[in-house]
mmCIF file of C-alpha atoms (C1' of nucleotides) in Angstrom:
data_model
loop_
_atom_site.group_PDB
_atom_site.id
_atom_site.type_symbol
_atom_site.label_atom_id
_atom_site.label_comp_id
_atom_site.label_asym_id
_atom_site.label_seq_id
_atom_site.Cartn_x
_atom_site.Cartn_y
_atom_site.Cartn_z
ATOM 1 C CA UNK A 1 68.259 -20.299 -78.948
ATOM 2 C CA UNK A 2 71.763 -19.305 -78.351
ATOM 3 C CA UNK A 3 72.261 -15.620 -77.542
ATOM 4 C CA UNK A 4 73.975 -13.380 -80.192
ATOM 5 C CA UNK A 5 76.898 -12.259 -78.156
ATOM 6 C CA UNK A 6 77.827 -16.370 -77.315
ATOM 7 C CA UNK A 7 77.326 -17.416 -80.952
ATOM 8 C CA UNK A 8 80.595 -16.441 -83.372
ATOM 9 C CA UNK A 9 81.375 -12.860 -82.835
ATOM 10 C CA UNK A 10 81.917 -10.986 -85.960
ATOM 11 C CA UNK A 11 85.157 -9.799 -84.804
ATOM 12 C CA UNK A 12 86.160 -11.883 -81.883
ATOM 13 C CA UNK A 13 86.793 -9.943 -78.431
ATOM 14 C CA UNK A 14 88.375 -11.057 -75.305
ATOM 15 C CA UNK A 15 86.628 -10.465 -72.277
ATOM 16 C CA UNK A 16 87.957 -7.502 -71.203
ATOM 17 C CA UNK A 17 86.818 -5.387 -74.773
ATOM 18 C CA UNK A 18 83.437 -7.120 -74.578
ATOM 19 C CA UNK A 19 82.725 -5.846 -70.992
ATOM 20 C CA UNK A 20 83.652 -2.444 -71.878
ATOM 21 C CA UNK A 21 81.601 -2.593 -74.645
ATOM 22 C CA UNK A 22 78.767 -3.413 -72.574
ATOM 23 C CA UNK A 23 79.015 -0.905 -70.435
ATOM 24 C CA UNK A 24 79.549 2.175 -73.255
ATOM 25 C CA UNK A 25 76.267 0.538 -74.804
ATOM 26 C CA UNK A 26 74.876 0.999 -71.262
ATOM 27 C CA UNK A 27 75.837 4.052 -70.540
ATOM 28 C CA UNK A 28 74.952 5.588 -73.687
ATOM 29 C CA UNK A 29 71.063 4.206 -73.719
ATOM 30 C CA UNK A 30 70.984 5.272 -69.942
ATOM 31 C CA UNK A 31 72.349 8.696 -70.922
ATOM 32 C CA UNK A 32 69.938 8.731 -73.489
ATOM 33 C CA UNK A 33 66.488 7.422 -71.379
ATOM 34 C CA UNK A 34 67.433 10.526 -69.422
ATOM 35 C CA UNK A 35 67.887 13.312 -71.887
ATOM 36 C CA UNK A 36 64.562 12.006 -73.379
ATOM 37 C CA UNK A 37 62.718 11.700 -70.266
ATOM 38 C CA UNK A 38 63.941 14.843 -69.012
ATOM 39 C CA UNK A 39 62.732 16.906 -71.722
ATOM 40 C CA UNK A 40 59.582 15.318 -72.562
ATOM 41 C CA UNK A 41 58.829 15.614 -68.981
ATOM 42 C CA UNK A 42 59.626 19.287 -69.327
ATOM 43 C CA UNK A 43 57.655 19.925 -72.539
ATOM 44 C CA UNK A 44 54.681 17.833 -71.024
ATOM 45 C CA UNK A 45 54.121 19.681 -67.897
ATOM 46 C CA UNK A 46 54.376 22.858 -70.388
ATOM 47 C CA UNK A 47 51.364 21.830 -72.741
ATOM 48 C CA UNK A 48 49.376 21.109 -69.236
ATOM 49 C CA UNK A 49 50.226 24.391 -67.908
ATOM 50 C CA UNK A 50 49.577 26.511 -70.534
ATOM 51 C CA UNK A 51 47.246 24.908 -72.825
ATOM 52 C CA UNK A 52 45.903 21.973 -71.399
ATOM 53 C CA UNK A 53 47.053 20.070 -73.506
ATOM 54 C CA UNK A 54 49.341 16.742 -74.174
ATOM 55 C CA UNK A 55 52.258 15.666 -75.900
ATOM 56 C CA UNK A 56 50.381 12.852 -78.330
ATOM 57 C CA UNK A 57 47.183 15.294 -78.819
ATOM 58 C CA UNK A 58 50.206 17.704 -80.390
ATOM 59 C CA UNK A 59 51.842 14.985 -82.470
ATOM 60 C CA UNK A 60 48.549 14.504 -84.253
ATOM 61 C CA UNK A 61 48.170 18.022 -85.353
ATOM 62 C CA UNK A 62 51.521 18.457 -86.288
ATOM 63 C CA UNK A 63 51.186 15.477 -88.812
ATOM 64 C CA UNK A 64 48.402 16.974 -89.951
ATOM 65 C CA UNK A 65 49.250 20.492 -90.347
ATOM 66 C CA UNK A 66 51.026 19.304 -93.014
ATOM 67 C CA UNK A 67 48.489 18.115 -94.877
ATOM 68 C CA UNK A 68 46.227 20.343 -95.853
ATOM 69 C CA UNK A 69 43.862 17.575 -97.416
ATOM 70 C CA UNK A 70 43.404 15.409 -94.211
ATOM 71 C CA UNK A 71 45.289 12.060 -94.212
ATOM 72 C CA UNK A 72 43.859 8.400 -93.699
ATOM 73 C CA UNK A 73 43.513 7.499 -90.235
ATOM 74 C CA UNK A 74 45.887 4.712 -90.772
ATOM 75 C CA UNK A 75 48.391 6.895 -91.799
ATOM 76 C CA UNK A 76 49.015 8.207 -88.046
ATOM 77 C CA UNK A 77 49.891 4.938 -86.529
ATOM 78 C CA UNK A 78 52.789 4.106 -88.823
ATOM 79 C CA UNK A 79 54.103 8.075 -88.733
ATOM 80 C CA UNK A 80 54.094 8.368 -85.208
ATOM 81 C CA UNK A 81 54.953 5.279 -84.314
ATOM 82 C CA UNK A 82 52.360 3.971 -82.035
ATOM 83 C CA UNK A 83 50.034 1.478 -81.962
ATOM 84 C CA UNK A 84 46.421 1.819 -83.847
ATOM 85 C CA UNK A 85 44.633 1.420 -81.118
ATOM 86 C CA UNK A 86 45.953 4.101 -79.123
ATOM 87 C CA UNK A 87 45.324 6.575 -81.124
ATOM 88 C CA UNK A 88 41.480 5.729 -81.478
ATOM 89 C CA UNK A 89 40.805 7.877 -77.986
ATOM 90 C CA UNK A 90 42.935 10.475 -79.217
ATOM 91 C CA UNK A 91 41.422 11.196 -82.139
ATOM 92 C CA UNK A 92 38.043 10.991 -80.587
ATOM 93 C CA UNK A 93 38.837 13.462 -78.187
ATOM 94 C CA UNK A 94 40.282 16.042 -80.991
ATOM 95 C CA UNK A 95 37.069 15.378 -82.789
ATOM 96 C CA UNK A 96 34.801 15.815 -80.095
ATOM 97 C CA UNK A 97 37.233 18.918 -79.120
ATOM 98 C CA UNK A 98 36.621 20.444 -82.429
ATOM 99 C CA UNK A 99 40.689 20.610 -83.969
ATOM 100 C CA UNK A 100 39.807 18.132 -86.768
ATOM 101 C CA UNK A 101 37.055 15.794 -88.629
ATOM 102 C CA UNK A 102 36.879 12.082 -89.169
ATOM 103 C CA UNK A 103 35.095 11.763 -92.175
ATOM 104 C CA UNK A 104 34.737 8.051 -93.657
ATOM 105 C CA UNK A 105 35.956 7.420 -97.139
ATOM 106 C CA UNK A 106 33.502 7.001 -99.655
ATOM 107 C CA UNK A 107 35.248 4.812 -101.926
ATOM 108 C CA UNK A 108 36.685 2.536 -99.275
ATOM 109 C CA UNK A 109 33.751 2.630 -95.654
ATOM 110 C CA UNK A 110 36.672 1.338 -93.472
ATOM 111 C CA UNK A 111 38.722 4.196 -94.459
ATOM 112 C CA UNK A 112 38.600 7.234 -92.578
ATOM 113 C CA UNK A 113 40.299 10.787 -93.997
ATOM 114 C CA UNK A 114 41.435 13.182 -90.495
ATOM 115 C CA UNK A 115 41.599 16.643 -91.248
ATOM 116 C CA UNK A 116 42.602 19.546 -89.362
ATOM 117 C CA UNK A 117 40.101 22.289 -89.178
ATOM 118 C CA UNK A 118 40.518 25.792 -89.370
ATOM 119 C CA UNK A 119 40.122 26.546 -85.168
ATOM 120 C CA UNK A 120 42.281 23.215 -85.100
ATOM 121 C CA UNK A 121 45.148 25.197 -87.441
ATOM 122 C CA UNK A 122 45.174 28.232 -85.763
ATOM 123 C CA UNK A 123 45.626 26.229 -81.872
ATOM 124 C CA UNK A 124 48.674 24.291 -83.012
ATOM 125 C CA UNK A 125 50.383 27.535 -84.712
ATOM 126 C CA UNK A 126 49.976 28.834 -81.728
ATOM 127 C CA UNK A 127 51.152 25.620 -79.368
ATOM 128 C CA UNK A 128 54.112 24.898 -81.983
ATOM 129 C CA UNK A 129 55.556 28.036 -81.631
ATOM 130 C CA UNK A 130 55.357 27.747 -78.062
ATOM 131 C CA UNK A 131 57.081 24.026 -78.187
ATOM 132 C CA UNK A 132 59.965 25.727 -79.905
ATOM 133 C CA UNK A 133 60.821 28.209 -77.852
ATOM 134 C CA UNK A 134 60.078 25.726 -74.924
ATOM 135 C CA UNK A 135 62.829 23.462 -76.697
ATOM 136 C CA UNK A 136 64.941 26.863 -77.449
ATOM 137 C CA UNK A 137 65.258 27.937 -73.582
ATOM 138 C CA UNK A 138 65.860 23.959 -72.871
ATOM 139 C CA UNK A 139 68.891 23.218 -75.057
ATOM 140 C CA UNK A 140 70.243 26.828 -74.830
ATOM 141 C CA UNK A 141 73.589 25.727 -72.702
ATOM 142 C CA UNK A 142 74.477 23.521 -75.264
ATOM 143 C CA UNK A 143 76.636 24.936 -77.874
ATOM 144 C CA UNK A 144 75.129 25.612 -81.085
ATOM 145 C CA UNK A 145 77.876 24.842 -82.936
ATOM 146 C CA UNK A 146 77.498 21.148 -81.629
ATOM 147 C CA UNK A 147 73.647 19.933 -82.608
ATOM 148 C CA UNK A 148 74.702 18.959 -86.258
ATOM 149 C CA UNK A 149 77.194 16.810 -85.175
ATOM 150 C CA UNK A 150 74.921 15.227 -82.442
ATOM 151 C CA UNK A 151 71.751 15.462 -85.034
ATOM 152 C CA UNK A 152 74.109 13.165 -86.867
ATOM 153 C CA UNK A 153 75.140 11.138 -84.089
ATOM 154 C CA UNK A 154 72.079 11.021 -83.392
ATOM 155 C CA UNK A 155 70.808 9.383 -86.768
ATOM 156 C CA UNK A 156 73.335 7.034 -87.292
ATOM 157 C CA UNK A 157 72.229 5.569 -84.346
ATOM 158 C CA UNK A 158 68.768 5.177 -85.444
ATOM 159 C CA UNK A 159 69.734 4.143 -88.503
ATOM 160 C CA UNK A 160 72.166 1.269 -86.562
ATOM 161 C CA UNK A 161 68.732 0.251 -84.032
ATOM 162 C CA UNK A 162 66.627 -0.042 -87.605
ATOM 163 C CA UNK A 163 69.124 -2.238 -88.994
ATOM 164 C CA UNK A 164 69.285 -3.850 -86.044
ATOM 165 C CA UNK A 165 65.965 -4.626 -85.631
ATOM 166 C CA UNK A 166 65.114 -5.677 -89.296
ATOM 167 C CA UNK A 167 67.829 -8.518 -89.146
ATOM 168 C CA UNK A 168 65.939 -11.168 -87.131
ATOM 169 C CA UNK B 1 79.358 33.183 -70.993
ATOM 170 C CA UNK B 2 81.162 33.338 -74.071
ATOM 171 C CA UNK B 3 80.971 37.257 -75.692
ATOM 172 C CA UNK B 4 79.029 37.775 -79.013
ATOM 173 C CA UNK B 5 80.581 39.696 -81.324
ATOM 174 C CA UNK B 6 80.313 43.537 -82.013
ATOM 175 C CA UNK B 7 78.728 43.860 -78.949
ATOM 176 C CA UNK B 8 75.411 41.982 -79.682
ATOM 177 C CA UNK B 9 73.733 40.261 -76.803
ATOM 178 C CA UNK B 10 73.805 36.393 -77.509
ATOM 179 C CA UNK B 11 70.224 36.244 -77.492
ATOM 180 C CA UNK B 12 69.534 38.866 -80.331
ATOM 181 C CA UNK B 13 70.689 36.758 -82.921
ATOM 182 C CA UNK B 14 69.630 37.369 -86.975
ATOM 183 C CA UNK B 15 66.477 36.207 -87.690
ATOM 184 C CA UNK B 16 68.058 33.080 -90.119
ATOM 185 C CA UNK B 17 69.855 32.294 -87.594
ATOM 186 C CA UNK B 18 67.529 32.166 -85.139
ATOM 187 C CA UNK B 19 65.771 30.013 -87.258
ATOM 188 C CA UNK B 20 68.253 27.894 -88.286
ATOM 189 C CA UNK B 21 68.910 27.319 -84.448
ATOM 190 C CA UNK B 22 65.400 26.466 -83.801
ATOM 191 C CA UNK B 23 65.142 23.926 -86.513
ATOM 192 C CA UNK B 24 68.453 22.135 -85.320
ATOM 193 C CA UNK B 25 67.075 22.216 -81.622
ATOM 194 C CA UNK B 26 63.944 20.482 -82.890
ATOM 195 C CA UNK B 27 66.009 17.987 -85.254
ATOM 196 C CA UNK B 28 67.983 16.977 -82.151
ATOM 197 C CA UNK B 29 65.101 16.563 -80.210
ATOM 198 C CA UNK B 30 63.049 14.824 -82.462
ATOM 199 C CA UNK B 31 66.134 12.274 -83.023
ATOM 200 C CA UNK B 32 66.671 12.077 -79.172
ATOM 201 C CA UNK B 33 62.660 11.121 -79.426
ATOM 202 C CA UNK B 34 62.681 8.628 -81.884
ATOM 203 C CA UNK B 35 66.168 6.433 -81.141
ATOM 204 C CA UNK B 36 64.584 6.783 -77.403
ATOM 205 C CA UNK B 37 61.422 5.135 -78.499
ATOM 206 C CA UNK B 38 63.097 2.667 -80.450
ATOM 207 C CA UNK B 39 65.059 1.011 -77.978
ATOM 208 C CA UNK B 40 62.562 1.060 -75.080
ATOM 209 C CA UNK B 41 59.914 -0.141 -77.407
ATOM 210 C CA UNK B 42 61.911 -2.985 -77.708
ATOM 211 C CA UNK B 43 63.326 -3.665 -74.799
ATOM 212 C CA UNK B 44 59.293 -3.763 -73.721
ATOM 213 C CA UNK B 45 58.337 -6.101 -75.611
ATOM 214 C CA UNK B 46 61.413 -8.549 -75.385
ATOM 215 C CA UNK B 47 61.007 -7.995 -71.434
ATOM 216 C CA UNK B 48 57.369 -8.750 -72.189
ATOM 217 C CA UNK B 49 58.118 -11.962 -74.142
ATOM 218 C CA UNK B 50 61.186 -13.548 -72.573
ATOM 219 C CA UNK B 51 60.189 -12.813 -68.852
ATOM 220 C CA UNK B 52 56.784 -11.561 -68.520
ATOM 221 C CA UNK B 53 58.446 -8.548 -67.183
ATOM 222 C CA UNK B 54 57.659 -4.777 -67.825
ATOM 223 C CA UNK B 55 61.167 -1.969 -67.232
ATOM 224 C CA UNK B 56 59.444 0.150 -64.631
ATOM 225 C CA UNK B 57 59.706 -3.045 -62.483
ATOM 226 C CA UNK B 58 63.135 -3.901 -63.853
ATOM 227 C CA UNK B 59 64.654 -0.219 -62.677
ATOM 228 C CA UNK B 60 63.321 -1.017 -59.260
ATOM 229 C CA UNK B 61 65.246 -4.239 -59.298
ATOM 230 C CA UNK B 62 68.286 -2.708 -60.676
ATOM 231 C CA UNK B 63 68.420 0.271 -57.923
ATOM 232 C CA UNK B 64 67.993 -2.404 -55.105
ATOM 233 C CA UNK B 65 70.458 -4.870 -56.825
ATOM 234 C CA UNK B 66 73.131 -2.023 -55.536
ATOM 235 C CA UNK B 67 71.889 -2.040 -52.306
ATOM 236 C CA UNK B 68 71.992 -5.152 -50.497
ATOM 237 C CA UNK B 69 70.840 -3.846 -46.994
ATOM 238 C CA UNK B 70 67.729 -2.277 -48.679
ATOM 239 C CA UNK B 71 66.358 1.426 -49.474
ATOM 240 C CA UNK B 72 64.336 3.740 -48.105
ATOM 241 C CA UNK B 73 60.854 3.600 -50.257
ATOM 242 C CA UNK B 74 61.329 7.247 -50.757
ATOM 243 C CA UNK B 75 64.836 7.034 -52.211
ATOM 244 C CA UNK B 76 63.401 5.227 -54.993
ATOM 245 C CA UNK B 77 61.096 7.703 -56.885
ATOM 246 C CA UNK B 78 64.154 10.047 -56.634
ATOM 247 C CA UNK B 79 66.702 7.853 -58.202
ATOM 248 C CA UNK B 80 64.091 6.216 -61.008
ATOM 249 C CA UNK B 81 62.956 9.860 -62.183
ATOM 250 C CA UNK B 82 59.242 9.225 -61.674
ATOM 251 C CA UNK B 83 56.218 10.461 -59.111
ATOM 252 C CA UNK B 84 55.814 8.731 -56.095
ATOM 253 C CA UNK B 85 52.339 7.678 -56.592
ATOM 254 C CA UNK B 86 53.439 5.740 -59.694
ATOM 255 C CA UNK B 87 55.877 3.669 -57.337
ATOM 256 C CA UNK B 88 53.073 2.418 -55.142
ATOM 257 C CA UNK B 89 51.160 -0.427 -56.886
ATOM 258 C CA UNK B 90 54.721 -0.953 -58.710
ATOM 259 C CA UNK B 91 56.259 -2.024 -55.463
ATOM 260 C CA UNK B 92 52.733 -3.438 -54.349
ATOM 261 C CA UNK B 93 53.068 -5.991 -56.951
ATOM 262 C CA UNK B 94 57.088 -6.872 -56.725
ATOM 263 C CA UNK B 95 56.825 -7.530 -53.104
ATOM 264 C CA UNK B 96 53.485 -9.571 -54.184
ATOM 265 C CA UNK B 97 55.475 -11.495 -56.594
ATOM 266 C CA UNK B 98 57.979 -12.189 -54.051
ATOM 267 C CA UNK B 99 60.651 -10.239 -55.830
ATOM 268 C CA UNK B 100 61.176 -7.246 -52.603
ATOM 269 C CA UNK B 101 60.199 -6.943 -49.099
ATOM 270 C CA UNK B 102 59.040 -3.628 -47.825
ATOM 271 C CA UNK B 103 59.291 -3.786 -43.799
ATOM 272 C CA UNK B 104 58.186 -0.618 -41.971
ATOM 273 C CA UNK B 105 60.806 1.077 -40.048
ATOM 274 C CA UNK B 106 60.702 1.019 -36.157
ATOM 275 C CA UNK B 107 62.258 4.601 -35.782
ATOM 276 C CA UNK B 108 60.052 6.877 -37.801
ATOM 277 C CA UNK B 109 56.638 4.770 -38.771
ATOM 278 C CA UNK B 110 56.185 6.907 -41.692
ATOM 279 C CA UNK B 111 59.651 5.364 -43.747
ATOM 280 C CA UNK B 112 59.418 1.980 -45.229
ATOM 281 C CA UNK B 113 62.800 0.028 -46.090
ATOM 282 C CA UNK B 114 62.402 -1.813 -48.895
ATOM 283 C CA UNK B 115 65.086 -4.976 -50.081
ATOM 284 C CA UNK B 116 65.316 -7.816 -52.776
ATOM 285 C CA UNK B 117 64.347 -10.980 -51.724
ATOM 286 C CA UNK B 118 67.290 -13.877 -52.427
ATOM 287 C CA UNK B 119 64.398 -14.824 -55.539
ATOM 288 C CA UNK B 120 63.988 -11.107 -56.431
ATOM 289 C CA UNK B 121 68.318 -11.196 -56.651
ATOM 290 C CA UNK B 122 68.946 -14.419 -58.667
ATOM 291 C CA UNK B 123 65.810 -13.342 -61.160
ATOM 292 C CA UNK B 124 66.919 -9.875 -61.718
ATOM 293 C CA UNK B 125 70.489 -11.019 -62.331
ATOM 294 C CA UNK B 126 69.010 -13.147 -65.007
ATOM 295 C CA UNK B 127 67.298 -10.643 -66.671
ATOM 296 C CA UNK B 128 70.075 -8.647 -66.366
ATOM 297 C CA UNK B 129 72.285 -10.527 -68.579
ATOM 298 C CA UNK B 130 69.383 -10.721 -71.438
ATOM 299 C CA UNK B 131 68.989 -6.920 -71.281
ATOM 300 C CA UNK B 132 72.764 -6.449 -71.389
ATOM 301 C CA UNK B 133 72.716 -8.778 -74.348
ATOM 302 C CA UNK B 134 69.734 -7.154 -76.204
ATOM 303 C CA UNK B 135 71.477 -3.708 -75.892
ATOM 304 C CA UNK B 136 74.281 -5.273 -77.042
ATOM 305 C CA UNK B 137 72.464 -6.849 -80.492
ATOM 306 C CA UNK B 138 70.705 -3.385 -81.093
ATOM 307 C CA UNK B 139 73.197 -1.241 -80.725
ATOM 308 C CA UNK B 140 75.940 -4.013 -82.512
ATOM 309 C CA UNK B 141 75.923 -1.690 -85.624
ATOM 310 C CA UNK B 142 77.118 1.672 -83.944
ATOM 311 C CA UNK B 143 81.068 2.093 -84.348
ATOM 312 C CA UNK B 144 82.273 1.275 -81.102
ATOM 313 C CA UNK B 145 85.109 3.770 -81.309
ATOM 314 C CA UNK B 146 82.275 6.357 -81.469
ATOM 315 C CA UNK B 147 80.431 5.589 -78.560
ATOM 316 C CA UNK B 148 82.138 7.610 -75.463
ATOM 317 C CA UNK B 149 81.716 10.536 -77.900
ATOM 318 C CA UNK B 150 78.039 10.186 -78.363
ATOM 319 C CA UNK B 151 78.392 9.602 -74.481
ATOM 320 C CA UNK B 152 79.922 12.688 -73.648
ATOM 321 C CA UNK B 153 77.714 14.429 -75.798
ATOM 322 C CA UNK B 154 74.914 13.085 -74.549
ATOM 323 C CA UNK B 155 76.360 14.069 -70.720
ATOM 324 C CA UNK B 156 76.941 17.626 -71.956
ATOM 325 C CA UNK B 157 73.194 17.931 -73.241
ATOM 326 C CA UNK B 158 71.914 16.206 -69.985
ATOM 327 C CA UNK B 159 73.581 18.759 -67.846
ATOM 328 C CA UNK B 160 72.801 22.213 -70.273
ATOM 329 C CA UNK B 161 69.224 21.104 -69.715
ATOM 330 C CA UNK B 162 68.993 20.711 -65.888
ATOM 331 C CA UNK B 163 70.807 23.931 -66.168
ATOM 332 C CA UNK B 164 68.157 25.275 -67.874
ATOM 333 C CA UNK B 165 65.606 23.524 -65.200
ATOM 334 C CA UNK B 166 67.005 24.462 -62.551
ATOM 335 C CA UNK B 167 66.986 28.663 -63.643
ATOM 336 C CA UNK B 168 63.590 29.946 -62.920
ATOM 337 C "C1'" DA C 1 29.220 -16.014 -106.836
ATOM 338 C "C1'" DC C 2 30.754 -16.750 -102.553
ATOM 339 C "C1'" DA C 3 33.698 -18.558 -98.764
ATOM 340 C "C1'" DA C 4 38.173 -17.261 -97.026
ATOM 341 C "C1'" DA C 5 41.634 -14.031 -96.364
ATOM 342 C "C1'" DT C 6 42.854 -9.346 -95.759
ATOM 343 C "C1'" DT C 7 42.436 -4.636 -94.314
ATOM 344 C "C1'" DA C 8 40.895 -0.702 -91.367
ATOM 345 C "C1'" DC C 9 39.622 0.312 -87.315
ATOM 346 C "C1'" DT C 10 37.735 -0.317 -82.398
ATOM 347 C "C1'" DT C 11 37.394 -2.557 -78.024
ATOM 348 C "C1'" DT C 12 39.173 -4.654 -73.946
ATOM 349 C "C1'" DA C 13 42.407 -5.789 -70.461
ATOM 350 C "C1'" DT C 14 46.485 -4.492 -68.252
ATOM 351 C "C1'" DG C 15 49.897 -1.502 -66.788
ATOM 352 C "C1'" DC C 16 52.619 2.974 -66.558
ATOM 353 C "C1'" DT C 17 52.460 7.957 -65.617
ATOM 354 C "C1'" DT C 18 51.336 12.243 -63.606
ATOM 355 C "C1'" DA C 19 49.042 15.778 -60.594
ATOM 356 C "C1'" DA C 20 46.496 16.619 -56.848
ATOM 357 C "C1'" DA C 21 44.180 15.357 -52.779
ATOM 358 C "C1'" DA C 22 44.157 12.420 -48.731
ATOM 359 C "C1'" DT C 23 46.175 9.999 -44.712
ATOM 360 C "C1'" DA C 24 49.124 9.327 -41.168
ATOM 361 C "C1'" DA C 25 53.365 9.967 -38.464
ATOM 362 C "C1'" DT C 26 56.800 13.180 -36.944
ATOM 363 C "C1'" DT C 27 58.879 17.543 -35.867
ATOM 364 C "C1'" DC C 28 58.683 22.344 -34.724
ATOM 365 C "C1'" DG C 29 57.453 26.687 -32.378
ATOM 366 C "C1'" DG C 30 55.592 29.062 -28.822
ATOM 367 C "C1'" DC D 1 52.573 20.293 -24.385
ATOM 368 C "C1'" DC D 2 49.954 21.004 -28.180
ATOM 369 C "C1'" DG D 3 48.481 22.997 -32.508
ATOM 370 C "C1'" DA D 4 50.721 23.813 -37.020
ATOM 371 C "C1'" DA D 5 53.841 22.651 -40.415
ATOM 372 C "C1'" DT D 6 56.426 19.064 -42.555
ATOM 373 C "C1'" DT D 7 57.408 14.543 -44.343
ATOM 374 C "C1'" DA D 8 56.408 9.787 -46.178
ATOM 375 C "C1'" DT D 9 53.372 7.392 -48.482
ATOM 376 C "C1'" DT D 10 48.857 6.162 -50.689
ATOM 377 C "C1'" DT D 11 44.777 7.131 -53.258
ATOM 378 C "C1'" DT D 12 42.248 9.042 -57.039
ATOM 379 C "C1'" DA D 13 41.243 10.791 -61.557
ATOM 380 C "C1'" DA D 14 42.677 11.302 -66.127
ATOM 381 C "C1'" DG D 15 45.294 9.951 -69.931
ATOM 382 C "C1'" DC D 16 48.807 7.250 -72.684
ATOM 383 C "C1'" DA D 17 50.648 2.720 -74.272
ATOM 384 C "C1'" DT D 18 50.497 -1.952 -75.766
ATOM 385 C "C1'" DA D 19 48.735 -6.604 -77.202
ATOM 386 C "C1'" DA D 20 45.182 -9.244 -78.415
ATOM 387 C "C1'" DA D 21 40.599 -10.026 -79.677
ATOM 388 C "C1'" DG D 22 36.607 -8.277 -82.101
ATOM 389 C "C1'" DT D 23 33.847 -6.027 -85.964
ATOM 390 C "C1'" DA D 24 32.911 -4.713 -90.359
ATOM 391 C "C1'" DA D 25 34.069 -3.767 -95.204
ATOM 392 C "C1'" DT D 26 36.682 -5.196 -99.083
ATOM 393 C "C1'" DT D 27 39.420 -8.242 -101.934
ATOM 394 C "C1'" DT D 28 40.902 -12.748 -103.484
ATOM 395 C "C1'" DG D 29 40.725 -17.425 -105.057
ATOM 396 C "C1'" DT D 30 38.255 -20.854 -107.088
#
DNA sequence: ACAAATTACTTTATGCTTAAAATAATTCGG
DNA sequence: CCGAATTATTTTAAGCATAAAGTAATTTGT
């Protein structure tokens, strides 16, 4: 199969656009692999430091803080966009750790309902407010007056990736 | 520094403020985050699929592809971001593959040099043009016109965070 | 009713990633 | 010159990530 860029361009280019193109579109994921690994890397070694702790154990909780009547395991997967199977260690480990239940569903026995418990509350109030003042003292230089227009960069960007990726 | 006004420090902002700054920190962050994971979930798998190829071992290609006399192993976990320990078996299996060489240097026995192979060269370049291409297609629906914005935006946040690294 | 398909989840194999400890070669200081 | 520090690299232990195969419970089609 013919790549997209060699089939009929939507708006024809000559060669000189097209490579320029290319390269924004390369500089701009590049720029963007290293904002994101440069924080996260930041925020990571933080959570090992000070709480022993990691990035995806966090993103658990924090789904589930917000719901205070536990969620169905499948439910994590699709919200935090990762792969079931990943996040069967993970939860184990939180379980085992004692920051929420797995309780199987008694209407459905391949459904399990996660749910944060009280000790499990209390440590990620504590971690989240940590996280943001982690991500406060991080993105300090950058003007304030800036992040909405970059939050909406930001989306629209998404937003053109999703597209992107639902065409084929 | 820019001044605050009537004499306020800029850190002892209004508590809505404050919090209105903290949620648009975490908003760009967890943007950043997802349009991040997006693309290099993605990329993955299409490296995955078309070539049977994972990025990590693409990046090393693409630093050496600039260097045709070869680098010093060591320059290599500086330029790609990561640990050194994670380049090991990384470069263990390219120069297995036949992609790189890694020769030991006569002067200091300690430094390896390592170099594409002619194979390593004409496969990366190949690859190259897919990922090119595949950037290309995801990021087709962005405005063009918008893009060395969201570049220099993206610059300005990259360098207000190693700022912020590089303090304590 | 019951075989086949679907759904929820786990397991396995493979690979990336880091931090920290280990190894080995070189340089430095007295 | 020789022990100590430094530098380059590897190894190890722990954890995250995926894809693909496996298991078990439920639903569907006939």
């Amino acid at each position: 199969m013919a790549l997209a860029k060699e089939s009929t361009p939507v708006s024809a280019k000559n060669g000189a656009d097209q490579e320029a193109e290319y390269r924004a579109q390369t500089r701009v994921w590049l720029r963007l692999l290293a904002c994101t690994t440069l924080i996260e890397g930041e925020l990571r070694r933080r959570f090992r430091e000070e709480f022993d702790f990691t990035m995806p154990r966090f993103d658990v909780l924090a789904q589930l803080d917000r719901e205070p009547s536990g969620l169905v395991l499948g439910e994590l997967p699709k919200r935090l966009m990762v792969s079931a199977g990943n996040l069967t260690p993970i939860v184990d480990r939180l379980v085992e750790d004692g920051y929420i239940t797995r309780t199987p569903s008694n209407l459905d026995r391949r459904v399990q309902i996660v749910c944060m418990t009280v000790e499990g509350r209390k440590a990620f109030r504590r971690m989240a407010k940590s996280h943001g003042a982690w991500l406060a003292e991080l993105l300090a230089d950058f003007p304030a007056d800036r992040f909405d227009g970059l939050i909406g960069e930001l989306d629209e960007l998404k937003g053109a990736v999703k597209d992107a990726l639902q065409k084929p």
